[in-house]
Coordinates of C-alpha atoms and ligand atoms in Angstrom, one line a residue:
M69 CA 80.4 70.6 -41.2
A70 CA 83.0 68.1 -43.3
H71 CA 84.3 65.1 -42.4
V72 CA 87.7 65.6 -41.6
W73 CA 88.7 61.8 -41.8
R74 CA 91.2 60.5 -38.1
G75 CA 92.8 57.6 -39.3
V76 CA 91.6 54.6 -38.4
V77 CA 92.8 54.3 -35.3
H78 CA 90.6 57.6 -34.0
E79 CA 87.8 56.5 -36.5
Y80 CA 87.2 53.0 -34.7
I81 CA 89.2 53.1 -31.7
N82 CA 86.4 51.5 -29.7
R83 CA 86.7 49.2 -31.9
L84 CA 90.2 48.5 -31.4
P85 CA 93.1 47.5 -28.7
V86 CA 94.1 50.7 -27.4
D87 CA 94.4 52.1 -23.8
D88 CA 94.1 55.0 -22.3
N89 CA 97.5 56.4 -22.2
D90 CA 98.6 55.2 -25.7
E91 CA 100.2 58.2 -27.5
I92 CA 98.2 57.6 -31.5
V93 CA 100.8 57.3 -34.1
T94 CA 98.9 58.5 -37.2
L95 CA 98.9 59.7 -40.6
A96 CA 95.9 60.0 -41.1
E97 CA 95.3 56.5 -42.6
G98 CA 92.8 55.1 -44.0
G99 CA 89.2 56.1 -45.4
T100 CA 90.2 54.8 -49.4
A101 CA 88.3 55.4 -51.5
L102 CA 85.3 52.1 -52.5
V103 CA 85.5 52.6 -56.9
R104 CA 82.6 50.8 -58.6
S105 CA 84.6 49.8 -62.3
A106 CA 81.9 50.1 -64.5
D107 CA 84.7 47.8 -66.7
L108 CA 84.9 44.8 -64.5
S109 CA 81.2 45.1 -63.5
E110 CA 79.4 45.3 -66.9
Q111 CA 81.6 41.9 -68.4
L112 CA 81.0 39.5 -64.7
H113 CA 77.0 41.0 -64.4
A114 CA 77.9 42.2 -61.2
D115 CA 78.8 45.2 -59.2
V116 CA 82.2 45.0 -58.9
Y117 CA 84.6 47.5 -55.9
I118 CA 88.1 48.3 -55.6
K119 CA 88.8 49.1 -53.0
V120 CA 92.5 51.3 -53.5
E121 CA 94.3 51.2 -51.1
G122 CA 97.1 52.9 -53.0
M123 CA 95.1 56.0 -51.3
N124 CA 97.1 55.3 -48.3
P125 CA 99.8 58.2 -46.8
T126 CA 102.8 55.5 -48.6
G127 CA 100.7 53.9 -51.3
S128 CA 99.5 50.5 -49.4
F129 CA 97.2 49.4 -46.8
K130 CA 100.9 48.4 -44.7
D131 CA 99.8 51.9 -43.1
R132 CA 96.3 50.6 -40.9
G133 CA 98.4 48.3 -38.8
M134 CA 101.4 49.9 -38.6
T135 CA 99.7 52.8 -37.4
M136 CA 98.1 50.4 -34.8
A137 CA 101.7 48.1 -34.8
M138 CA 104.2 51.5 -33.7
T139 CA 102.2 52.8 -31.8
K140 CA 101.9 50.5 -29.7
V141 CA 105.5 50.5 -29.6
K142 CA 105.7 53.7 -28.5
S143 CA 103.7 52.9 -25.7
S144 CA 105.5 50.3 -24.5
G145 CA 109.0 52.3 -24.2
T146 CA 111.7 50.6 -27.5
Q147 CA 113.1 52.6 -29.1
I148 CA 113.7 50.5 -32.8
V149 CA 111.4 49.0 -34.5
A150 CA 112.4 46.1 -37.3
C151 CA 110.4 44.8 -40.4
A152 CA 111.8 42.2 -43.2
S153 CA 109.4 43.4 -46.2
T154 CA 108.9 42.3 -49.9
G155 CA 109.0 47.1 -49.7
N156 CA 105.8 48.4 -48.6
T157 CA 106.6 47.5 -45.3
S158 CA 109.0 48.4 -45.4
A159 CA 107.8 52.0 -46.8
S160 CA 105.4 52.4 -44.3
A161 CA 107.4 51.2 -41.0
A162 CA 109.9 54.2 -42.1
A163 CA 107.2 56.6 -41.7
Y164 CA 105.9 55.6 -38.7
A165 CA 108.8 55.0 -37.0
G166 CA 109.5 58.3 -38.2
A167 CA 106.7 59.7 -37.9
A168 CA 107.1 58.8 -33.9
G169 CA 110.5 59.3 -33.0
L170 CA 112.0 56.1 -33.5
E171 CA 113.7 53.9 -35.7
C172 CA 113.7 52.0 -38.1
A173 CA 116.0 48.8 -39.0
V174 CA 114.8 47.2 -42.7
I175 CA 116.1 43.7 -44.1
L176 CA 115.0 43.1 -47.5
P177 CA 116.2 39.8 -49.8
A178 CA 118.8 41.6 -52.0
G179 CA 117.8 42.4 -55.6
K180 CA 114.2 41.5 -55.5
I181 CA 112.7 45.0 -54.2
A182 CA 110.4 47.7 -56.6
A183 CA 112.6 51.0 -57.1
G184 CA 109.8 53.2 -55.1
K185 CA 109.7 50.9 -52.0
I186 CA 113.4 51.2 -52.2
A187 CA 113.3 55.5 -52.3
Q188 CA 111.0 55.2 -49.2
A189 CA 112.8 53.2 -47.1
I190 CA 115.4 55.5 -47.7
V191 CA 113.9 58.0 -47.5
H192 CA 112.0 58.2 -44.2
G193 CA 115.0 57.4 -42.8
A194 CA 115.4 53.4 -42.7
Q195 CA 118.3 51.9 -42.1
L196 CA 118.3 49.2 -44.6
V197 CA 119.8 45.5 -44.5
A198 CA 120.0 42.9 -47.8
V199 CA 120.1 39.4 -46.9
D200 CA 121.1 36.8 -50.1
G201 CA 118.5 35.2 -50.0
N202 CA 114.2 35.8 -50.3
F203 CA 111.3 37.5 -48.2
D204 CA 111.1 33.8 -45.2
D205 CA 114.8 34.3 -45.3
C206 CA 114.4 38.2 -44.1
L207 CA 111.7 36.9 -41.5
R208 CA 113.7 34.5 -40.0
I209 CA 116.2 36.4 -39.3
V210 CA 114.5 39.5 -38.0
R211 CA 112.0 37.5 -35.7
Q212 CA 115.8 36.0 -34.2
L213 CA 116.8 39.5 -34.2
T214 CA 114.0 40.6 -32.5
E215 CA 114.4 38.1 -29.7
K216 CA 117.8 38.7 -28.2
Y217 CA 118.0 43.1 -29.3
P218 CA 115.5 45.4 -27.5
V219 CA 113.6 45.7 -31.1
A220 CA 110.0 45.6 -31.3
L221 CA 109.3 43.8 -34.4
V222 CA 106.7 45.0 -37.0
N223 CA 105.6 42.4 -39.0
S224 CA 102.0 41.2 -39.3
V225 CA 103.5 38.5 -36.7
N226 CA 102.9 42.2 -34.7
P227 CA 98.9 41.1 -33.4
Y228 CA 98.3 44.8 -33.8
R229 CA 99.1 44.3 -37.1
L230 CA 96.1 43.0 -38.2
Q231 CA 94.2 45.2 -35.5
G232 CA 94.8 48.2 -37.4
Q233 CA 94.2 46.1 -41.1
K234 CA 90.8 45.4 -40.0
T235 CA 89.2 48.9 -40.1
A236 CA 89.7 47.9 -44.3
A237 CA 86.6 45.7 -43.5
F238 CA 84.9 48.3 -41.4
E239 CA 85.2 51.2 -44.0
I240 CA 83.6 49.1 -46.3
V241 CA 80.5 47.6 -44.8
D242 CA 80.3 51.3 -43.6
T243 CA 80.3 52.6 -47.0
L244 CA 78.5 49.7 -48.9
G245 CA 75.3 49.7 -45.9
D246 CA 76.4 46.2 -45.4
A247 CA 79.4 42.8 -46.2
P248 CA 79.5 42.5 -50.1
D249 CA 78.5 39.0 -50.6
I250 CA 82.8 38.3 -52.3
H251 CA 85.6 39.8 -51.3
V252 CA 88.8 39.3 -53.7
L253 CA 92.4 40.0 -52.1
P254 CA 96.1 38.9 -52.9
V255 CA 98.2 36.6 -50.5
G256 CA 101.1 36.8 -49.3
N257 CA 102.5 36.8 -45.9
A258 CA 98.2 36.0 -45.2
G259 CA 97.8 38.8 -43.0
N260 CA 95.6 40.8 -44.9
I261 CA 93.4 38.1 -45.6
S262 CA 93.4 37.5 -42.3
A263 CA 92.3 40.4 -41.0
Y264 CA 89.8 41.6 -43.3
W265 CA 88.1 38.7 -42.4
M266 CA 88.2 39.2 -38.5
G267 CA 87.3 43.1 -39.7
Y268 CA 84.2 41.4 -41.1
C269 CA 83.2 39.4 -38.6
E270 CA 83.9 41.4 -35.8
Y271 CA 81.1 44.2 -37.5
A272 CA 78.7 41.1 -37.8
G273 CA 78.7 40.3 -34.2
K274 CA 81.8 36.9 -34.1
K275 CA 84.1 36.6 -33.1
T276 CA 87.1 34.4 -34.9
A277 CA 90.3 32.9 -34.2
S278 CA 92.6 35.6 -34.8
T279 CA 90.6 38.4 -32.8
F280 CA 91.9 40.5 -29.7
E281 CA 90.8 39.7 -26.3
E282 CA 90.7 43.4 -25.8
S283 CA 89.8 44.9 -28.6
W284 CA 85.8 42.6 -28.8
K285 CA 83.8 45.4 -26.4
S286 CA 80.7 43.8 -27.4
E287 CA 79.5 46.3 -30.1
K288 CA 76.4 46.0 -32.2
P289 CA 76.6 44.1 -35.1
V290 CA 76.6 46.5 -37.9
A291 CA 76.5 43.8 -40.6
T292 CA 74.1 41.5 -40.9
K293 CA 76.5 38.8 -42.6
V294 CA 80.2 38.0 -43.5
P295 CA 81.8 38.0 -47.7
Q296 CA 83.2 34.9 -49.0
M297 CA 87.1 34.8 -48.6
W298 CA 88.5 34.6 -52.5
G299 CA 92.3 34.9 -51.8
V300 CA 94.3 34.9 -54.9
Q301 CA 98.3 34.1 -54.9
A302 CA 100.5 34.0 -58.2
Q303 CA 101.6 30.4 -59.6
G304 CA 105.2 30.9 -58.7
A305 CA 104.4 31.1 -54.6
A306 CA 101.1 29.7 -54.1
P307 CA 101.1 27.4 -51.4
F308 CA 98.4 27.4 -50.1
I309 CA 97.3 26.2 -53.6
A310 CA 100.8 23.7 -53.2
G311 CA 99.3 22.7 -49.1
H312 CA 102.6 23.5 -48.2
P313 CA 105.6 26.1 -47.5
I314 CA 107.3 25.7 -51.1
D315 CA 111.3 26.9 -51.2
N316 CA 111.8 28.9 -53.7
P317 CA 108.9 31.6 -54.4
E318 CA 109.8 33.8 -57.4
T319 CA 107.1 35.9 -59.4
V320 CA 106.7 39.6 -61.5
A321 CA 104.6 40.5 -57.9
T322 CA 107.1 40.7 -55.7
A323 CA 104.8 41.5 -53.0
I324 CA 103.8 38.4 -52.6
R325 CA 106.6 36.8 -53.6
I326 CA 106.0 34.4 -50.2
G327 CA 107.2 30.7 -49.6
N328 CA 106.0 30.1 -46.1
P329 CA 103.2 32.9 -45.2
A330 CA 103.4 33.6 -41.6
S331 CA 99.7 34.1 -41.0
W332 CA 98.7 30.2 -42.5
D333 CA 96.8 29.0 -40.2
Y334 CA 94.1 32.4 -40.1
A335 CA 94.9 32.3 -43.6
V336 CA 93.2 28.6 -43.3
A337 CA 90.7 29.5 -41.0
A338 CA 89.1 32.3 -43.4
R339 CA 88.9 30.9 -46.3
D340 CA 86.7 27.3 -44.9
D341 CA 84.6 29.3 -42.7
S342 CA 83.8 32.3 -44.8
H343 CA 83.2 29.1 -47.5
G344 CA 85.7 30.7 -50.0
N345 CA 88.9 29.6 -52.5
I346 CA 92.2 30.5 -52.7
T347 CA 93.5 30.3 -56.0
C348 CA 96.5 31.1 -58.5
V349 CA 97.1 33.0 -61.6
S350 CA 100.0 33.1 -63.7
D351 CA 102.2 36.7 -63.7
K352 CA 101.0 36.5 -67.6
Q353 CA 97.4 37.3 -66.0
I354 CA 98.5 39.5 -63.6
L355 CA 100.1 41.9 -65.5
H356 CA 96.9 41.4 -68.4
A357 CA 94.9 42.9 -65.5
Q358 CA 97.2 45.8 -64.4
A359 CA 96.6 47.0 -67.5
R360 CA 93.4 46.7 -67.7
L361 CA 92.4 47.7 -64.7
A362 CA 94.9 50.8 -65.2
A363 CA 93.6 51.7 -68.8
K364 CA 89.2 50.8 -68.0
T365 CA 89.0 51.2 -64.5
G366 CA 91.8 54.2 -64.2
I367 CA 93.1 52.4 -60.9
F368 CA 96.7 52.2 -61.7
V369 CA 98.2 49.7 -58.9
E370 CA 100.9 47.6 -58.0
P371 CA 101.4 44.4 -60.2
A372 CA 100.9 41.8 -56.7
S373 CA 97.2 43.7 -56.6
A374 CA 96.4 43.3 -59.6
A375 CA 96.4 39.9 -58.5
S376 CA 92.8 39.7 -57.0
V377 CA 91.7 41.4 -60.6
A378 CA 93.5 38.7 -63.1
G379 CA 91.5 36.1 -59.4
L380 CA 88.1 37.8 -60.0
L381 CA 88.8 36.5 -63.9
Q382 CA 89.7 33.9 -64.0
H383 CA 86.7 32.7 -61.9
H384 CA 84.7 34.0 -64.4
E385 CA 85.9 32.6 -67.1
R386 CA 85.3 29.6 -64.7
G387 CA 81.7 30.8 -65.1
H388 CA 82.3 30.5 -61.1
V389 CA 80.9 34.2 -60.4
P390 CA 77.2 34.5 -59.6
E391 CA 75.1 36.6 -61.4
G392 CA 73.8 40.0 -59.9
A393 CA 76.5 39.5 -56.7
T394 CA 78.9 42.5 -55.0
I395 CA 82.4 42.3 -55.5
V396 CA 84.8 43.7 -53.8
C397 CA 88.8 43.5 -54.3
T398 CA 91.3 44.9 -52.9
V399 CA 94.3 47.0 -54.7
T400 CA 96.7 46.3 -52.3
G401 CA 99.2 49.4 -53.6
N402 CA 100.2 51.9 -56.0
G403 CA 101.6 51.1 -59.7
L404 CA 104.2 54.2 -58.5
K405 CA 105.6 52.1 -56.7
D406 CA 107.0 49.8 -59.4
T407 CA 106.6 51.5 -62.8
A408 CA 109.8 49.8 -64.6
T409 CA 107.6 46.4 -64.3
A410 CA 104.2 48.3 -65.4
L411 CA 105.9 49.5 -68.0
G412 CA 107.7 46.5 -69.2
D413 CA 108.7 46.4 -73.0
R414 CA 105.9 48.9 -73.8
D415 CA 107.2 51.5 -76.4
V416 CA 107.9 54.6 -73.5
N417 CA 108.8 57.8 -75.9
P418 CA 106.4 58.8 -78.2
A419 CA 107.2 60.2 -80.6
V420 CA 109.1 64.1 -80.9
I421 CA 107.7 67.1 -83.0
A422 CA 108.4 70.7 -84.1
P423 CA 106.1 72.9 -81.6
R424 CA 103.5 73.6 -83.8
L425 CA 99.2 73.0 -83.4
E426 CA 99.4 71.1 -87.4
E427 CA 102.1 68.4 -86.3
A428 CA 100.4 67.6 -83.7
V429 CA 97.9 67.5 -85.9
V430 CA 99.1 64.7 -87.9
A431 CA 101.0 62.9 -85.0
L432 CA 97.7 62.1 -83.8
G433 CA 96.5 60.8 -86.5
L434 CA 93.4 63.1 -86.3
Ligands
PLP263 C1 101.7 43.0 -48.2 C2 100.9 43.1 -49.3 C3 100.5 42.8 -50.3 C4 100.3 40.7 -49.7 O1 99.5 41.4 -48.0 P1 99.8 39.7 -46.8 O2 99.4 40.1 -46.0 O3 101.3 39.9 -46.9 O4 99.5 38.4 -47.8 C5 99.6 42.2 -51.6 N1 100.0 43.5 -51.9 C6 100.6 44.5 -51.8 C7 101.3 45.8 -52.5 C8 101.5 43.9 -49.7 O5 102.3 46.1 -49.9

């Protein structure tokens, strides 16, 4: 019988901090595809796989963490959740809060959220507040709010979020049979790189700084090794390159437009302990990688997600990618969330013809 995927908490319950009386809030997230890119593999003389996180229920990897965080909020009896968001966290929080029967408040940087993500938060029933400031201002406000009011914080500073997100690394090892040599992913608030590193380490029988005591149930190691973690930031929002938080982050990749990453220390540990690196790419490189991935691999991702592929291509140009390596690139969110940026100044009005075959043949130049 076919195995029906039950969501990351049920699938990996032995490695997650779930209590017997927790009522699991899930939308069957995770179980996303790992697609080999012939185009990138050929160019790099390596095996390049794309972990397609846009396949999650709300179209980004945020759902992996939200199932775990919302399960715990529900058990705690708190009625309202809140988050600061560059868009995808609010889309995910709103959906899972709805499923859990909770209220959801969202604090967003005004004018900096892709239209599809705003639509998701609204349709899923969240209450939105726009701040004349950036994501870092929003996170500060929501942290203060949740300290003073009976409201649960569901940003990735909530440790249950990273617990859920680490399952992406489990899925990759379960699919490939072992950890890859290199894992490439975009870095914004730096929760995801920390979560992947935790997942890879736990599967190889090691703890990390972010490992939960409760989730460490001494399961047998599954992987024989851990990958190098290669993080990629946008040039205009690259605090890890500067070595300190930056004040006015700016990039077309709004999901990683963050100057003061919350998971700073975990991300630095992931980079250094894995003998990896964090680099940055320009908006132009990001948009080029986005178009290439869509046209030549068949996967349409949002700009922030394409930063991982842009970073990998830049490492290749600099001669830093070993031939024959097994490489996984996480693409974090679905391209349909932000079609305006993807289309840019492309001509979106195809020639209009009379409804006759011959006219179509002429228009197509066949
Ligand atoms: C949240 C997000 C990121 C950044 O992840 P962090 O954990 O904040 O580093 C990247 N891409 C997309 C699409 C996201 O939604």
